[in-house]
Amino acid sequence: MSVTEMIEKAGVVGCGGAGFPTYAKLRNGVEYFIINGAECEPLLCTDRFIMRNFAANVVSAICAVNGEIGAKHCCVALKESYGEEIKALTSAIEESGAPISLHLLRSFYPAGDEQIIVYEITGRVVPSGGIPPDVGCVVSNVATMLASYDAISGKPFISKYLTVNGEVKNPLIVNAPIGAPLTECLSLAGGAAIEDYCVLLGGPMMGKIVAKEALTGMTVTKTTSGIVVLPPDNRLANIQRMSVEHMSRRAQAACIRCSQCSDLCPRNLLGHLMEPHKIMRRLALRRNPEELPLDDEVVRSAALCCECGICELVACPMELQPRRINALLRKRLSAEGIRYPKGLGQKKTHPFIEMRKVPTGRAAARAGVYKYQKRKIDAFAEARPESVVLPMTQHVGSPCKPLLPDGADVSRGQLIAASPEGKLGSSVHASIDGKIEILHDAIRISSERRGG
Ligand code: SF4
Ligand code: SF4
């Protein structure tokens, strides 16, 4: 079986983003194989933990994968401030003797964005509407490489490392079986340090705020990167709580057409035709993003937005939300099957691209989470839940279908669900021993129910 097939069989998906199945990303004939260790979002430090503690496994997986895809250059990109991680990777690379280089990045946001990292390393620009292979690159990340190492060793993708940070008693890294309750991960951090709180799923720039009550019932998925406990009145919660109507009314009334959102937009700086201030101008003529016509070129350019959040959390002096408006438009465009034509409107990179990089500390400060940013998290715990709930969609592609009947006994690592053959998708394996219960769009495994 090839390395790619082993990775497919193990159900590995990209740990750093939307969950694109890793096997489908690995292409032969590219020039660069880039592994992202930049850990883009402030407050999350899972990838740093992985690089410090599992550098040899990560390097071994990079060698195995590149042995198959045969890229000429193999490079791990991480921040120049990551002293211990640089040391751990350097010695693992030296020991392996593999021609893997380290590319050190400044500490800016979004350094770990796929298209930014391609530009930083190769000087090439992924064309608007395109993907890294268009310029000879495959990008993965260190957590995905660790999961690939397990896959090559015959272990399916059944657990996830995640950061638990913010207003918790003991911030830490948790390794949790996929499907573990998020409340259990929070308990391992000693629980919330404040009585009233909300929870950020993911990082402050791109994550989603949920009420503390909503956390019960939510579980770790293949793409969970972290949970951050925040006071309920923090800036991120206030922004996300605002209704679409209210947000649109504010945009109409308060946008001063300063174009700072476009000036700092990383996609715009790469030369893509992404000009959020123009979308805001269009919105001034309508009541709601739902009413913006999708045949308008400016409206369609929302498809180029990577939802990094710089425009609304860092750039806009009026605290408006171009990112959220773009996200609503992207949903509409995707529902209509409208794709952005590759390369349309592509310009040269902006001459100020270097000086307009947003320092990570500034991004954290603007998001109102700077006080948690400087923590170095070394504490670690394993979650051992008695039951897990595994969603059938944790990845890009076709949802999985259960392969076993309700009530079947399963063992940890056993294949329990798969996407239809021939379709882009992934498989799901039991992350604990137990008895399965088929739910509407998930499978529950309860260890206490095993054997009746
Ligand atoms: S979220 Fe804003 S800054 Fe980021 S890519 Fe989209 S428009 Fe640009
Ligand atoms: S930065 Fe804010 S005020 Fe300025 S154009 Fe963009 S949305 Fe409008």
Tab-separated table of C-alpha atoms and ligand atoms in Angstrom:
chain	number	residue	atom	x	y	z
A	1	MET	CA	0.000	0.000	0.000
A	2	SER	CA	1.362	3.465	-0.843
A	3	VAL	CA	1.893	6.144	1.793
A	4	THR	CA	-0.980	8.151	0.330
A	5	GLU	CA	-3.264	5.117	0.551
A	6	MET	CA	-2.256	4.552	4.183
A	7	ILE	CA	-3.083	8.181	4.964
A	8	GLU	CA	-6.434	7.816	3.201
A	9	LYS	CA	-7.229	4.575	5.000
A	10	ALA	CA	-6.458	6.163	8.384
A	11	GLY	CA	-8.935	8.990	7.746
A	12	VAL	CA	-6.366	11.785	8.036
A	13	VAL	CA	-7.656	15.247	7.171
A	14	GLY	CA	-5.913	18.622	7.388
A	15	CYS	CA	-5.721	19.480	11.083
A	16	GLY	CA	-5.124	23.159	10.515
A	17	GLY	CA	-8.159	24.258	8.549
A	18	ALA	CA	-11.425	23.082	7.037
A	19	GLY	CA	-10.491	19.394	7.113
A	20	PHE	CA	-9.576	18.737	3.500
A	21	PRO	CA	-8.740	15.017	3.133
A	22	THR	CA	-4.938	14.841	3.173
A	23	TYR	CA	-4.616	12.037	0.597
A	24	ALA	CA	-6.364	14.224	-1.989
A	25	LYS	CA	-3.873	17.041	-1.448
A	26	LEU	CA	-0.723	15.005	-2.004
A	27	ARG	CA	0.209	15.371	-5.651
A	28	ASN	CA	3.203	14.197	-7.580
A	29	GLY	CA	5.194	16.577	-9.681
A	30	VAL	CA	5.121	19.625	-7.421
A	31	GLU	CA	8.303	21.541	-6.746
A	32	TYR	CA	7.722	22.462	-3.099
A	33	PHE	CA	6.377	20.427	-0.193
A	34	ILE	CA	5.727	23.015	2.527
A	35	ILE	CA	4.842	22.100	6.093
A	36	ASN	CA	3.206	24.838	8.080
A	37	GLY	CA	4.375	25.139	11.676
A	38	ALA	CA	3.616	28.844	11.966
A	39	GLU	CA	0.456	28.344	14.014
A	40	CYS	CA	-1.309	31.339	12.671
A	41	GLU	CA	-3.823	32.214	15.361
A	42	PRO	CA	-2.821	33.976	18.566
A	43	LEU	CA	-3.399	31.923	21.783
A	44	LEU	CA	-3.231	28.504	20.111
A	45	CYS	CA	-0.009	26.603	20.691
A	46	THR	CA	-0.810	23.010	19.778
A	47	ASP	CA	1.540	22.912	16.791
A	48	ARG	CA	4.355	24.302	18.937
A	49	PHE	CA	3.733	21.522	21.448
A	50	ILE	CA	3.840	18.963	18.637
A	51	MET	CA	7.084	20.360	17.214
A	52	ARG	CA	8.740	20.381	20.664
A	53	ASN	CA	7.653	16.885	21.607
A	54	PHE	CA	7.245	14.922	18.357
A	55	ALA	CA	9.769	16.526	16.003
A	56	ALA	CA	11.253	13.145	14.994
A	57	ASN	CA	7.818	11.729	14.076
A	58	VAL	CA	6.926	14.850	12.097
A	59	VAL	CA	10.234	14.690	10.193
A	60	SER	CA	9.803	10.975	9.566
A	61	ALA	CA	6.323	11.569	8.074
A	62	ILE	CA	7.616	14.430	5.911
A	63	CYS	CA	10.319	12.114	4.523
A	64	ALA	CA	7.811	9.312	3.865
A	65	VAL	CA	5.307	11.588	2.140
A	66	ASN	CA	7.938	13.351	0.092
A	67	GLY	CA	9.435	9.994	-0.843
A	68	GLU	CA	6.171	9.502	-2.674
A	69	ILE	CA	5.319	12.933	-4.062
A	70	GLY	CA	8.961	13.722	-4.904
A	71	ALA	CA	8.995	17.485	-4.397
A	72	LYS	CA	12.390	19.053	-5.102
A	73	HIS	CA	12.249	21.266	-2.012
A	74	CYS	CA	10.920	20.264	1.351
A	75	CYS	CA	10.523	22.987	3.937
A	76	VAL	CA	8.999	23.511	7.383
A	77	ALA	CA	7.890	27.099	7.950
A	78	LEU	CA	7.743	28.376	11.512
A	79	LYS	CA	8.252	31.635	13.329
A	80	GLU	CA	11.748	32.905	14.114
A	81	SER	CA	10.657	33.392	17.735
A	82	TYR	CA	10.047	29.623	18.212
A	83	GLY	CA	13.481	28.888	19.730
A	84	GLU	CA	12.800	25.462	21.265
A	85	GLU	CA	10.805	24.240	18.287
A	86	ILE	CA	13.561	25.307	15.873
A	87	LYS	CA	16.072	23.391	18.013
A	88	ALA	CA	13.914	20.252	18.174
A	89	LEU	CA	13.271	20.227	14.424
A	90	THR	CA	16.884	21.008	13.555
A	91	SER	CA	18.163	18.058	15.535
A	92	ALA	CA	15.447	15.714	14.168
A	93	ILE	CA	16.298	16.779	10.616
A	94	GLU	CA	20.028	16.334	11.233
A	95	GLU	CA	19.425	12.878	12.656
A	96	SER	CA	17.295	11.869	9.675
A	97	GLY	CA	19.808	13.247	7.182
A	98	ALA	CA	16.859	14.354	5.058
A	99	PRO	CA	17.161	17.476	2.863
A	100	ILE	CA	14.479	19.402	4.787
A	101	SER	CA	15.021	23.107	5.368
A	102	LEU	CA	13.481	25.415	7.952
A	103	HIS	CA	12.039	28.724	6.807
A	104	LEU	CA	11.821	31.271	9.610
A	105	LEU	CA	8.979	33.752	9.455
A	106	ARG	CA	8.428	36.995	11.303
A	107	SER	CA	5.691	36.915	13.891
A	108	PHE	CA	2.782	38.292	11.904
A	109	TYR	CA	-0.799	37.315	11.255
A	110	PRO	CA	-1.821	35.374	9.153
A	111	ALA	CA	1.653	33.855	8.669
A	112	GLY	CA	0.148	30.362	8.532
A	113	ASP	CA	-2.372	31.108	5.797
A	114	GLU	CA	-1.692	28.680	2.956
A	115	GLN	CA	-1.335	31.349	0.286
A	116	ILE	CA	0.780	33.634	2.455
A	117	ILE	CA	3.133	30.811	3.357
A	118	VAL	CA	3.556	29.878	-0.324
A	119	TYR	CA	4.448	33.496	-1.077
A	120	GLU	CA	6.827	33.775	1.868
A	121	ILE	CA	8.757	30.665	0.895
A	122	THR	CA	8.712	30.704	-2.878
A	123	GLY	CA	7.908	34.306	-3.806
A	124	ARG	CA	5.115	32.855	-5.971
A	125	VAL	CA	1.535	34.076	-5.781
A	126	VAL	CA	-1.297	31.550	-5.870
A	127	PRO	CA	-3.597	33.149	-8.449
A	128	SER	CA	-6.926	34.472	-7.198
A	129	GLY	CA	-9.407	31.586	-7.169
A	130	GLY	CA	-6.514	29.120	-7.427
A	131	ILE	CA	-4.791	26.628	-5.128
A	132	PRO	CA	-1.098	26.073	-4.200
A	133	PRO	CA	-0.498	23.295	-6.810
A	134	ASP	CA	-1.171	25.973	-9.464
A	135	VAL	CA	2.259	27.338	-8.529
A	136	GLY	CA	3.938	23.998	-7.878
A	137	CYS	CA	3.327	23.700	-4.126
A	138	VAL	CA	1.642	21.298	-1.718
A	139	VAL	CA	1.050	22.667	1.774
A	140	SER	CA	0.331	20.591	4.853
A	141	ASN	CA	0.914	21.273	8.546
A	142	VAL	CA	2.815	19.715	11.420
A	143	ALA	CA	-0.250	18.252	13.186
A	144	THR	CA	-1.325	16.623	9.921
A	145	MET	CA	2.168	15.197	9.523
A	146	LEU	CA	1.964	13.741	13.042
A	147	ALA	CA	-1.363	12.109	12.143
A	148	SER	CA	0.248	10.868	8.914
A	149	TYR	CA	3.121	9.368	10.914
A	150	ASP	CA	0.558	7.389	12.921
A	151	ALA	CA	-1.219	6.402	9.701
A	152	ILE	CA	2.028	5.066	8.230
A	153	SER	CA	2.571	3.144	11.492
A	154	GLY	CA	-0.879	1.569	11.011
A	155	LYS	CA	-2.803	3.762	13.489
A	156	PRO	CA	-5.960	5.531	12.353
A	157	PHE	CA	-6.682	9.188	13.080
A	158	ILE	CA	-8.618	8.891	16.338
A	159	SER	CA	-7.251	11.550	18.653
A	160	LYS	CA	-6.482	15.216	18.510
A	161	TYR	CA	-4.177	17.623	20.316
A	162	LEU	CA	-5.823	20.902	21.241
A	163	THR	CA	-5.028	24.019	23.267
A	164	VAL	CA	-7.210	24.990	26.234
A	165	ASN	CA	-6.485	28.619	27.068
A	166	GLY	CA	-8.016	31.887	28.273
A	167	GLU	CA	-9.797	32.190	31.623
A	168	VAL	CA	-9.099	28.651	32.784
A	169	LYS	CA	-7.335	27.650	35.971
A	170	ASN	CA	-4.515	25.690	34.281
A	171	PRO	CA	-4.045	26.378	30.562
A	172	LEU	CA	-2.805	23.229	28.874
A	173	ILE	CA	-2.578	21.018	25.818
A	174	VAL	CA	-5.033	18.124	25.770
A	175	ASN	CA	-4.870	14.977	23.719
A	176	ALA	CA	-8.481	13.877	23.350
A	177	PRO	CA	-10.144	11.002	21.507
A	178	ILE	CA	-12.071	12.423	18.572
A	179	GLY	CA	-15.674	12.805	19.729
A	180	ALA	CA	-14.710	13.589	23.353
A	181	PRO	CA	-16.931	16.176	25.078
A	182	LEU	CA	-15.379	19.652	25.056
A	183	THR	CA	-16.535	20.061	28.664
A	184	GLU	CA	-14.172	17.237	29.605
A	185	CYS	CA	-11.250	19.076	27.952
A	186	LEU	CA	-12.212	22.178	29.924
A	187	SER	CA	-12.319	20.185	33.183
A	188	LEU	CA	-8.777	18.964	32.529
A	189	ALA	CA	-7.710	22.622	32.581
A	190	GLY	CA	-9.263	22.956	36.039
A	191	GLY	CA	-12.447	24.452	34.587
A	192	ALA	CA	-13.237	28.111	34.009
A	193	ALA	CA	-11.594	30.596	36.342
A	194	ILE	CA	-14.583	32.956	36.145
A	195	GLU	CA	-18.213	32.192	36.847
A	196	ASP	CA	-19.798	33.775	33.829
A	197	TYR	CA	-18.069	33.144	30.525
A	198	CYS	CA	-18.366	32.275	26.852
A	199	VAL	CA	-16.140	29.958	24.854
A	200	LEU	CA	-14.190	30.601	21.705
A	201	LEU	CA	-13.857	27.518	19.488
A	202	GLY	CA	-10.561	27.988	17.637
A	203	GLY	CA	-8.431	31.141	17.693
A	204	PRO	CA	-9.560	34.734	18.249
A	205	MET	CA	-9.207	35.838	14.623
A	206	MET	CA	-11.209	33.093	12.894
A	207	GLY	CA	-12.844	31.142	15.718
A	208	LYS	CA	-16.479	31.006	16.725
A	209	ILE	CA	-17.928	32.188	20.037
A	210	VAL	CA	-20.463	29.940	21.764
A	211	ALA	CA	-22.355	30.475	25.008
A	212	LYS	CA	-21.125	28.395	27.939
A	213	GLU	CA	-24.407	26.444	27.973
A	214	ALA	CA	-23.867	25.488	24.318
A	215	LEU	CA	-20.581	23.788	25.125
A	216	THR	CA	-22.407	20.844	26.669
A	217	GLY	CA	-23.025	18.426	23.830
A	218	MET	CA	-20.187	19.764	21.664
A	219	THR	CA	-17.338	17.400	20.937
A	220	VAL	CA	-13.766	17.342	19.650
A	221	THR	CA	-13.629	16.831	15.881
A	222	LYS	CA	-10.742	16.183	13.504
A	223	THR	CA	-10.403	19.938	12.982
A	224	THR	CA	-10.766	21.219	16.562
A	225	SER	CA	-7.680	23.300	17.293
A	226	GLY	CA	-8.481	24.756	20.671
A	227	ILE	CA	-10.977	26.186	23.116
A	228	VAL	CA	-10.525	29.535	24.813
A	229	VAL	CA	-12.629	30.677	27.769
A	230	LEU	CA	-13.387	34.410	27.670
A	231	PRO	CA	-15.408	36.893	29.720
A	232	PRO	CA	-18.918	37.176	28.217
A	233	ASP	CA	-18.521	40.870	27.388
A	234	ASN	CA	-15.233	40.583	25.457
A	235	ARG	CA	-14.922	42.253	22.064
A	236	LEU	CA	-15.181	39.032	20.047
A	237	ALA	CA	-18.412	37.988	21.751
A	238	ASN	CA	-19.940	41.435	21.274
A	239	ILE	CA	-19.100	41.398	17.565
A	240	GLN	CA	-20.390	37.891	16.936
A	241	ARG	CA	-23.571	38.438	18.957
A	242	MET	CA	-24.692	41.292	16.708
A	243	SER	CA	-27.562	40.365	14.388
A	244	VAL	CA	-27.032	40.546	10.616
A	245	GLU	CA	-29.628	43.337	10.436
A	246	HIS	CA	-27.899	45.404	13.092
A	247	MET	CA	-24.492	44.782	11.525
A	248	SER	CA	-25.788	45.838	8.095
A	249	ARG	CA	-27.427	48.992	9.483
A	250	ARG	CA	-24.171	49.960	11.205
A	251	ALA	CA	-22.235	49.319	7.990
A	252	GLN	CA	-24.606	51.606	6.071
A	253	ALA	CA	-24.491	54.356	8.639
A	254	ALA	CA	-20.910	54.314	9.815
A	255	CYS	CA	-18.629	53.217	6.942
A	256	ILE	CA	-16.444	56.232	6.208
A	257	ARG	CA	-15.076	54.712	2.954
A	258	CYS	CA	-11.557	54.971	4.286
A	259	SER	CA	-10.551	51.684	2.571
A	260	GLN	CA	-8.300	50.642	5.463
A	261	CYS	CA	-9.981	47.225	5.356
A	262	SER	CA	-8.632	46.767	1.815
A	263	ASP	CA	-5.268	48.333	2.647
A	264	LEU	CA	-4.505	45.652	5.253
A	265	CYS	CA	-6.322	42.737	3.567
A	266	PRO	CA	-3.717	39.953	3.016
A	267	ARG	CA	-5.463	38.808	-0.165
A	268	ASN	CA	-5.476	42.326	-1.550
A	269	LEU	CA	-1.766	42.657	-0.701
A	270	LEU	CA	-1.124	39.485	-2.710
A	271	GLY	CA	-2.673	41.228	-5.701
A	272	HIS	CA	-6.074	39.522	-5.612
A	273	LEU	CA	-9.060	41.646	-6.534
A	274	MET	CA	-10.325	41.547	-2.951
A	275	GLU	CA	-11.449	45.006	-1.935
A	276	PRO	CA	-13.749	44.750	1.068
A	277	HIS	CA	-14.375	48.512	1.140
A	278	LYS	CA	-16.086	48.205	-2.246
A	279	ILE	CA	-18.362	45.455	-0.944
A	280	MET	CA	-19.191	47.737	1.994
A	281	ARG	CA	-20.052	50.465	-0.508
A	282	ARG	CA	-22.434	48.093	-2.292
A	283	LEU	CA	-24.029	47.275	1.034
A	284	ALA	CA	-24.744	50.947	1.652
A	285	LEU	CA	-27.306	50.734	-1.174
A	286	ARG	CA	-29.118	47.671	0.237
A	287	ARG	CA	-30.486	46.705	3.606
A	288	ASN	CA	-28.914	43.310	3.910
A	289	PRO	CA	-26.095	41.199	2.349
A	290	GLU	CA	-28.860	38.787	1.263
A	291	GLU	CA	-30.047	41.455	-1.163
A	292	LEU	CA	-26.720	42.047	-2.890
A	293	PRO	CA	-26.876	40.709	-6.480
A	294	LEU	CA	-24.551	37.775	-7.098
A	295	ASP	CA	-23.968	38.738	-10.727
A	296	ASP	CA	-22.098	41.847	-9.569
A	297	GLU	CA	-18.320	41.386	-9.988
A	298	VAL	CA	-17.553	43.212	-6.745
A	299	VAL	CA	-19.983	41.017	-4.812
A	300	ARG	CA	-18.492	37.896	-6.408
A	301	SER	CA	-15.039	38.897	-5.248
A	302	ALA	CA	-16.157	37.962	-1.716
A	303	ALA	CA	-15.273	34.410	-2.834
A	304	LEU	CA	-11.604	35.410	-2.512
A	305	CYS	CA	-11.891	36.255	1.184
A	306	CYS	CA	-10.084	33.826	3.496
A	307	GLU	CA	-12.050	35.164	6.493
A	308	CYS	CA	-8.840	36.034	8.350
A	309	GLY	CA	-10.632	38.799	10.260
A	310	ILE	CA	-7.965	41.495	9.822
A	311	CYS	CA	-10.435	43.900	8.219
A	312	GLU	CA	-12.855	43.839	11.134
A	313	LEU	CA	-10.636	43.133	14.142
A	314	VAL	CA	-7.577	45.185	13.189
A	315	ALA	CA	-8.202	47.575	10.291
A	316	CYS	CA	-11.633	49.139	10.556
A	317	PRO	CA	-11.638	52.311	12.671
A	318	MET	CA	-15.442	52.133	12.892
A	319	GLU	CA	-15.503	48.534	14.155
A	320	LEU	CA	-17.556	47.337	11.190
A	321	GLN	CA	-17.573	43.757	9.934
A	322	PRO	CA	-16.523	43.302	6.294
A	323	ARG	CA	-15.367	39.740	7.059
A	324	ARG	CA	-18.772	38.694	8.326
A	325	ILE	CA	-20.468	40.235	5.304
A	326	ASN	CA	-18.035	38.415	3.013
A	327	ALA	CA	-18.720	35.164	4.854
A	328	LEU	CA	-22.458	35.532	4.221
A	329	LEU	CA	-21.802	36.284	0.553
A	330	ARG	CA	-19.416	33.318	0.263
A	331	LYS	CA	-22.140	31.048	1.578
A	332	ARG	CA	-24.585	32.356	-1.005
A	333	LEU	CA	-22.025	32.016	-3.822
A	334	SER	CA	-21.183	28.479	-2.793
A	335	ALA	CA	-24.888	27.512	-2.522
A	336	GLU	CA	-25.339	28.760	-6.096
A	337	GLY	CA	-22.242	26.863	-7.244
A	338	ILE	CA	-20.547	30.107	-8.338
A	339	ARG	CA	-16.760	29.786	-8.367
A	340	TYR	CA	-14.321	32.624	-8.854
A	341	PRO	CA	-12.588	32.294	-12.251
A	342	LYS	CA	-8.932	31.452	-11.671
A	343	GLY	CA	-6.634	34.440	-12.092
A	344	LEU	CA	-9.416	36.944	-12.816
A	345	GLY	CA	-8.251	40.450	-11.966
A	346	GLN	CA	-4.913	39.233	-10.596
A	347	LYS	CA	-2.492	42.117	-10.146
A	348	LYS	CA	1.094	42.336	-8.938
A	349	THR	CA	1.682	42.062	-5.215
A	350	HIS	CA	1.233	45.350	-3.416
A	351	PRO	CA	4.476	47.336	-3.035
A	352	PHE	CA	3.736	47.732	0.706
A	353	ILE	CA	3.102	44.030	1.330
A	354	GLU	CA	5.998	43.768	3.805
A	355	MET	CA	5.258	46.846	5.861
A	356	ARG	CA	1.545	46.096	6.098
A	357	LYS	CA	2.004	42.789	7.868
A	358	VAL	CA	0.062	42.773	11.127
A	359	PRO	CA	2.199	41.717	14.131
A	360	THR	CA	0.590	38.765	15.941
A	361	GLY	CA	0.691	40.652	19.251
A	362	ARG	CA	-1.198	43.547	17.701
A	363	ALA	CA	-3.828	41.191	16.279
A	364	ALA	CA	-4.251	39.649	19.763
A	365	ALA	CA	-4.462	43.085	21.383
A	366	ARG	CA	-7.095	44.294	18.913
A	367	ALA	CA	-9.092	41.112	19.506
A	368	GLY	CA	-8.959	41.858	23.254
A	369	VAL	CA	-7.036	38.704	24.193
A	370	TYR	CA	-3.455	39.976	24.553
A	371	LYS	CA	-3.231	39.032	28.237
A	372	TYR	CA	-3.351	35.326	27.295
A	373	GLN	CA	-1.001	35.653	24.328
A	374	LYS	CA	2.352	35.539	26.108
A	375	ARG	CA	1.690	32.281	27.954
A	376	LYS	CA	3.979	29.384	27.232
A	377	ILE	CA	1.885	26.281	27.677
A	378	ASP	CA	3.745	23.105	28.584
A	379	ALA	CA	1.183	21.344	30.773
A	380	PHE	CA	-0.396	18.330	29.138
A	381	ALA	CA	-3.229	15.895	29.884
A	382	GLU	CA	-5.020	13.035	28.146
A	383	ALA	CA	-8.821	13.036	28.042
A	384	ARG	CA	-10.400	9.647	28.801
A	385	PRO	CA	-14.114	10.071	28.180
A	386	GLU	CA	-16.612	7.265	28.769
A	387	SER	CA	-18.529	8.181	25.663
A	388	VAL	CA	-17.779	10.003	22.430
A	389	VAL	CA	-19.920	11.384	19.628
A	390	LEU	CA	-18.331	11.240	16.169
A	391	PRO	CA	-19.988	13.447	13.529
A	392	MET	CA	-20.294	12.007	10.028
A	393	THR	CA	-19.035	15.280	8.553
A	394	GLN	CA	-15.720	16.408	9.972
A	395	HIS	CA	-14.087	16.985	6.613
A	396	VAL	CA	-14.502	18.546	3.188
A	397	GLY	CA	-16.359	16.173	0.843
A	398	SER	CA	-19.139	13.629	1.088
A	399	PRO	CA	-20.446	12.797	4.577
A	400	CYS	CA	-19.588	9.383	5.984
A	401	LYS	CA	-22.137	6.581	6.291
A	402	PRO	CA	-22.106	4.165	9.252
A	403	LEU	CA	-20.783	0.719	8.331
A	404	LEU	CA	-22.053	-1.162	11.405
A	405	PRO	CA	-25.531	-1.652	12.864
A	406	ASP	CA	-26.829	0.115	15.945
A	407	GLY	CA	-25.720	-1.722	19.088
A	408	ALA	CA	-22.552	-3.268	17.611
A	409	ASP	CA	-19.536	-3.617	19.909
A	410	VAL	CA	-16.455	-1.843	18.564
A	411	SER	CA	-12.808	-1.607	19.528
A	412	ARG	CA	-10.662	1.522	19.521
A	413	GLY	CA	-9.274	2.060	16.026
A	414	GLN	CA	-11.972	-0.006	14.244
A	415	LEU	CA	-13.403	1.452	11.031
A	416	ILE	CA	-17.037	2.451	11.715
A	417	ALA	CA	-17.993	4.850	8.908
A	418	ALA	CA	-16.768	5.864	5.448
A	419	SER	CA	-17.574	8.247	2.611
A	420	PRO	CA	-18.988	6.644	-0.568
A	421	GLU	CA	-16.292	5.001	-2.664
A	422	GLY	CA	-14.857	7.189	-5.406
A	423	LYS	CA	-16.042	10.423	-3.755
A	424	LEU	CA	-13.860	12.962	-1.989
A	425	GLY	CA	-14.234	12.191	1.700
A	426	SER	CA	-12.781	10.493	4.714
A	427	SER	CA	-13.383	7.589	7.063
A	428	VAL	CA	-14.183	7.522	10.766
A	429	HIS	CA	-12.737	5.058	13.270
A	430	ALA	CA	-13.830	4.261	16.812
A	431	SER	CA	-11.845	6.471	19.167
A	432	ILE	CA	-12.698	4.396	22.274
A	433	ASP	CA	-13.906	0.831	22.932
A	434	GLY	CA	-17.672	0.537	23.393
A	435	LYS	CA	-21.087	-0.044	21.922
A	436	ILE	CA	-22.288	2.157	19.095
A	437	GLU	CA	-25.518	4.041	18.770
A	438	ILE	CA	-26.399	5.427	15.344
A	439	LEU	CA	-27.619	9.022	15.635
A	440	HIS	CA	-29.056	11.233	12.898
A	441	ASP	CA	-25.684	12.540	11.643
A	442	ALA	CA	-23.209	11.035	14.081
A	443	ILE	CA	-22.253	7.857	15.902
A	444	ARG	CA	-22.120	7.679	19.686
A	445	ILE	CA	-19.826	5.154	21.347
A	446	SER	CA	-20.407	4.436	25.027
A	447	SER	CA	-17.877	2.349	26.876
A	448	GLU	CA	-20.232	1.554	29.753
A	449	ARG	CA	-22.739	0.019	27.307
A	450	ARG	CA	-20.211	-2.404	25.851
A	451	GLY	CA	-21.311	-6.027	26.049
A	452	GLY	CA	-24.888	-5.028	26.976
B	1	SF4	S1	-11.411	38.727	6.241
B	1	SF4	FE1	-11.125	40.808	5.536
B	1	SF4	S2	-8.932	41.101	5.568
B	1	SF4	FE2	-9.248	38.904	5.632
B	1	SF4	S3	-9.224	38.216	3.489
B	1	SF4	FE3	-11.350	38.691	4.013
B	1	SF4	S4	-11.654	40.787	3.380
B	1	SF4	FE4	-9.462	40.462	3.495
B	2	SF4	S1	-12.235	50.134	7.138
B	2	SF4	FE1	-14.306	50.220	7.947
B	2	SF4	S2	-14.922	52.326	7.649
B	2	SF4	FE2	-13.122	52.021	6.377
B	2	SF4	S3	-13.973	51.407	4.357
B	2	SF4	FE3	-13.583	49.533	5.486
B	2	SF4	S4	-15.525	49.065	6.473
B	2	SF4	FE4	-15.629	51.190	5.864
